[in-house]
Amino acid sequence: VMSTGCASLKKKFTRQKKKDASVDDKFIPVLEPEVYPVKKEGPYEHYAQQYTLFNVWISDFTDNFQGNMRNQKRMIADLQSALKAVREMKSVVQTPVIEGLTKIEKQVEYLLEEYQKPEAFRNTSRISSELRSVDRIVCKEFKPTSVKASLIAE
């Protein structure tokens, strides 16, 4: 009785050898990877994506500015990213829209310059006014559907 109990107890606490996982009959290796075609983005899709990014960066800056966020580097990075998005938007449109986007670009540059000043020297009311103006003008005049006619042809 003792020997049978010990054998089962010994079997319970001894480590079993692992079964060879590399030998699997169902596994079929892929010898040649499939090459997918590169997705081409047209000027409308590029403009729409940059428009969306611009709105995200400006709204993020606005929310943080109104919430008195203390992370200055993040807020400056938001404005720099918004400025980059405006420049990308300008790269795919023609003359009448470029002039309007240049005005928006100058406003964002002003916001960046103003925000890089020490906090005591910032004109917070002017920054708020510029933010509202940029948001209103971009949403009203530079939506991708309204700029569609002024896009550069491929």
mmCIF file of C-alpha atoms in Angstrom:
data_model
loop_
_atom_site.group_PDB
_atom_site.id
_atom_site.type_symbol
_atom_site.label_atom_id
_atom_site.label_comp_id
_atom_site.label_asym_id
_atom_site.label_seq_id
_atom_site.Cartn_x
_atom_site.Cartn_y
_atom_site.Cartn_z
ATOM 1 C CA VAL A 1 0.000 0.000 0.000
ATOM 2 C CA MET A 2 2.823 2.338 0.855
ATOM 3 C CA SER A 3 4.703 1.761 -2.376
ATOM 4 C CA THR A 4 1.695 2.449 -4.604
ATOM 5 C CA GLY A 5 0.941 5.681 -2.772
ATOM 6 C CA CYS A 6 4.515 6.834 -3.051
ATOM 7 C CA ALA A 7 4.697 6.033 -6.762
ATOM 8 C CA SER A 8 1.671 8.134 -7.566
ATOM 9 C CA LEU A 9 2.961 10.914 -5.325
ATOM 10 C CA LYS A 10 6.398 10.658 -6.950
ATOM 11 C CA LYS A 11 4.786 10.785 -10.406
ATOM 12 C CA LYS A 12 2.835 13.874 -9.406
ATOM 13 C CA PHE A 13 5.946 15.851 -8.456
ATOM 14 C CA THR A 14 8.342 14.762 -11.190
ATOM 15 C CA ARG A 15 8.680 16.961 -14.235
ATOM 16 C CA GLN A 16 7.356 15.428 -17.421
ATOM 17 C CA LYS A 17 9.299 15.829 -20.634
ATOM 18 C CA LYS A 18 7.804 18.368 -22.995
ATOM 19 C CA LYS A 19 6.352 17.052 -26.178
ATOM 20 C CA ASP A 20 8.153 18.252 -29.261
ATOM 21 C CA ALA A 21 6.138 21.271 -30.402
ATOM 22 C CA SER A 22 8.201 21.839 -33.524
ATOM 23 C CA VAL A 23 6.933 18.636 -35.132
ATOM 24 C CA ASP A 24 3.405 19.549 -36.113
ATOM 25 C CA ASP A 25 1.749 17.944 -39.085
ATOM 26 C CA LYS A 26 -0.709 20.839 -39.593
ATOM 27 C CA PHE A 27 1.967 23.555 -39.878
ATOM 28 C CA ILE A 28 2.803 24.571 -43.450
ATOM 29 C CA PRO A 29 5.594 27.157 -43.731
ATOM 30 C CA VAL A 30 5.202 30.132 -46.064
ATOM 31 C CA LEU A 31 8.200 30.101 -48.317
ATOM 32 C CA GLU A 32 7.426 33.175 -50.404
ATOM 33 C CA PRO A 33 5.881 36.248 -48.776
ATOM 34 C CA GLU A 34 3.015 37.885 -50.586
ATOM 35 C CA VAL A 35 3.771 41.404 -51.773
ATOM 36 C CA TYR A 36 0.875 43.793 -51.443
ATOM 37 C CA PRO A 37 0.588 46.836 -53.704
ATOM 38 C CA VAL A 38 1.406 50.196 -52.162
ATOM 39 C CA LYS A 39 -1.721 52.184 -51.429
ATOM 40 C CA LYS A 40 -1.683 55.445 -53.361
ATOM 41 C CA GLU A 41 -3.154 58.460 -51.667
ATOM 42 C CA GLY A 42 -4.653 61.160 -53.819
ATOM 43 C CA PRO A 43 -4.550 64.883 -53.082
ATOM 44 C CA TYR A 44 -8.071 64.858 -51.620
ATOM 45 C CA GLU A 45 -7.246 62.104 -49.124
ATOM 46 C CA HIS A 46 -3.966 63.807 -48.207
ATOM 47 C CA TYR A 47 -5.675 67.157 -47.678
ATOM 48 C CA ALA A 48 -8.496 65.558 -45.656
ATOM 49 C CA GLN A 49 -6.032 63.753 -43.410
ATOM 50 C CA GLN A 50 -3.964 66.897 -42.812
ATOM 51 C CA TYR A 51 -7.153 68.900 -42.172
ATOM 52 C CA THR A 52 -8.194 66.381 -39.529
ATOM 53 C CA LEU A 53 -4.740 66.400 -37.951
ATOM 54 C CA PHE A 54 -4.739 70.200 -37.864
ATOM 55 C CA ASN A 55 -8.098 70.238 -36.098
ATOM 56 C CA VAL A 56 -6.876 67.678 -33.566
ATOM 57 C CA TRP A 57 -3.690 69.607 -32.765
ATOM 58 C CA ILE A 58 -5.453 72.970 -32.459
ATOM 59 C CA SER A 59 -8.272 71.576 -30.317
ATOM 60 C CA ASP A 60 -5.721 69.811 -28.098
ATOM 61 C CA PHE A 61 -3.834 73.082 -27.653
ATOM 62 C CA THR A 62 -7.069 74.975 -26.997
ATOM 63 C CA ASP A 63 -8.252 72.476 -24.385
ATOM 64 C CA ASN A 64 -4.908 72.537 -22.612
ATOM 65 C CA PHE A 65 -4.626 76.327 -22.833
ATOM 66 C CA GLN A 66 -8.072 76.845 -21.349
ATOM 67 C CA GLY A 67 -7.388 74.207 -18.702
ATOM 68 C CA ASN A 68 -4.179 76.011 -17.647
ATOM 69 C CA MET A 69 -1.974 73.036 -18.411
ATOM 70 C CA ARG A 70 1.581 73.458 -17.178
ATOM 71 C CA ASN A 71 3.293 71.180 -19.711
ATOM 72 C CA GLN A 72 4.784 73.874 -21.932
ATOM 73 C CA LYS A 73 6.722 71.502 -24.185
ATOM 74 C CA ARG A 74 3.596 69.561 -25.095
ATOM 75 C CA MET A 75 1.653 72.707 -25.925
ATOM 76 C CA ILE A 76 4.487 74.033 -28.087
ATOM 77 C CA ALA A 77 4.667 70.640 -29.806
ATOM 78 C CA ASP A 78 0.894 70.838 -30.478
ATOM 79 C CA LEU A 79 1.336 74.203 -32.207
ATOM 80 C CA GLN A 80 4.349 72.998 -34.188
ATOM 81 C CA SER A 81 2.399 69.947 -35.360
ATOM 82 C CA ALA A 82 -0.558 72.141 -36.335
ATOM 83 C CA LEU A 83 1.822 74.372 -38.287
ATOM 84 C CA LYS A 84 3.242 71.333 -40.082
ATOM 85 C CA ALA A 85 -0.289 70.164 -40.962
ATOM 86 C CA VAL A 86 -1.168 73.586 -42.437
ATOM 87 C CA ARG A 87 1.965 73.513 -44.574
ATOM 88 C CA GLU A 88 1.056 70.029 -45.802
ATOM 89 C CA MET A 89 -2.453 71.269 -46.623
ATOM 90 C CA LYS A 90 -0.927 74.116 -48.648
ATOM 91 C CA SER A 91 1.163 71.669 -50.658
ATOM 92 C CA VAL A 92 -1.853 70.101 -52.398
ATOM 93 C CA VAL A 93 -4.038 73.141 -53.158
ATOM 94 C CA GLN A 94 -3.976 75.917 -55.739
ATOM 95 C CA THR A 95 -3.665 79.693 -55.481
ATOM 96 C CA PRO A 96 -6.941 81.023 -54.027
ATOM 97 C CA VAL A 97 -6.900 78.534 -51.162
ATOM 98 C CA ILE A 98 -3.153 78.899 -50.582
ATOM 99 C CA GLU A 99 -3.649 82.575 -49.700
ATOM 100 C CA GLY A 100 -6.218 81.716 -47.039
ATOM 101 C CA LEU A 101 -4.074 78.936 -45.628
ATOM 102 C CA THR A 102 -1.123 81.347 -45.514
ATOM 103 C CA LYS A 103 -3.181 83.616 -43.243
ATOM 104 C CA ILE A 104 -3.974 80.629 -41.010
ATOM 105 C CA GLU A 105 -0.287 79.688 -41.020
ATOM 106 C CA LYS A 106 0.685 83.203 -39.894
ATOM 107 C CA GLN A 107 -1.890 83.092 -37.098
ATOM 108 C CA VAL A 108 -0.534 79.755 -35.853
ATOM 109 C CA GLU A 109 3.024 81.115 -36.079
ATOM 110 C CA TYR A 110 1.917 84.089 -33.977
ATOM 111 C CA LEU A 111 0.398 81.713 -31.419
ATOM 112 C CA LEU A 112 3.653 79.754 -31.309
ATOM 113 C CA GLU A 113 5.762 82.896 -30.893
ATOM 114 C CA GLU A 114 3.436 84.217 -28.202
ATOM 115 C CA TYR A 115 3.393 80.923 -26.349
ATOM 116 C CA GLN A 116 7.177 80.619 -26.370
ATOM 117 C CA LYS A 117 7.407 83.804 -24.313
ATOM 118 C CA PRO A 118 7.536 83.521 -20.523
ATOM 119 C CA GLU A 119 4.098 83.101 -18.988
ATOM 120 C CA ALA A 120 4.069 86.593 -17.447
ATOM 121 C CA PHE A 121 4.570 88.234 -20.852
ATOM 122 C CA ARG A 122 1.925 86.300 -22.805
ATOM 123 C CA ASN A 123 -1.157 88.077 -24.044
ATOM 124 C CA THR A 124 -3.686 85.395 -23.043
ATOM 125 C CA SER A 125 -6.729 87.287 -24.311
ATOM 126 C CA ARG A 126 -5.137 87.697 -27.758
ATOM 127 C CA ILE A 127 -4.155 84.010 -27.798
ATOM 128 C CA SER A 128 -7.766 83.034 -26.999
ATOM 129 C CA SER A 129 -9.050 85.369 -29.694
ATOM 130 C CA GLU A 130 -6.632 83.971 -32.297
ATOM 131 C CA LEU A 131 -7.581 80.401 -31.379
ATOM 132 C CA ARG A 132 -11.277 81.124 -31.847
ATOM 133 C CA SER A 133 -10.582 82.878 -35.136
ATOM 134 C CA VAL A 134 -8.426 80.033 -36.495
ATOM 135 C CA ASP A 135 -10.966 77.422 -35.466
ATOM 136 C CA ARG A 136 -13.892 79.319 -36.974
ATOM 137 C CA ILE A 137 -12.174 80.135 -40.283
ATOM 138 C CA VAL A 138 -10.726 76.650 -40.814
ATOM 139 C CA CYS A 139 -14.023 74.916 -40.081
ATOM 140 C CA LYS A 140 -15.967 77.325 -42.271
ATOM 141 C CA GLU A 141 -13.763 77.834 -45.329
ATOM 142 C CA PHE A 142 -11.216 75.018 -45.521
ATOM 143 C CA LYS A 143 -13.229 71.820 -45.170
ATOM 144 C CA PRO A 144 -12.058 69.161 -47.610
ATOM 145 C CA THR A 145 -15.410 69.174 -49.415
ATOM 146 C CA SER A 146 -15.319 72.950 -49.983
ATOM 147 C CA VAL A 147 -11.686 72.921 -51.163
ATOM 148 C CA LYS A 148 -12.129 69.935 -53.465
ATOM 149 C CA ALA A 149 -12.279 72.112 -56.602
ATOM 150 C CA SER A 150 -8.959 73.810 -55.766
ATOM 151 C CA LEU A 151 -6.907 70.670 -55.273
ATOM 152 C CA ILE A 152 -3.906 70.007 -57.490
ATOM 153 C CA ALA A 153 -4.622 67.264 -60.026
ATOM 154 C CA GLU A 154 -2.483 64.128 -59.870
#
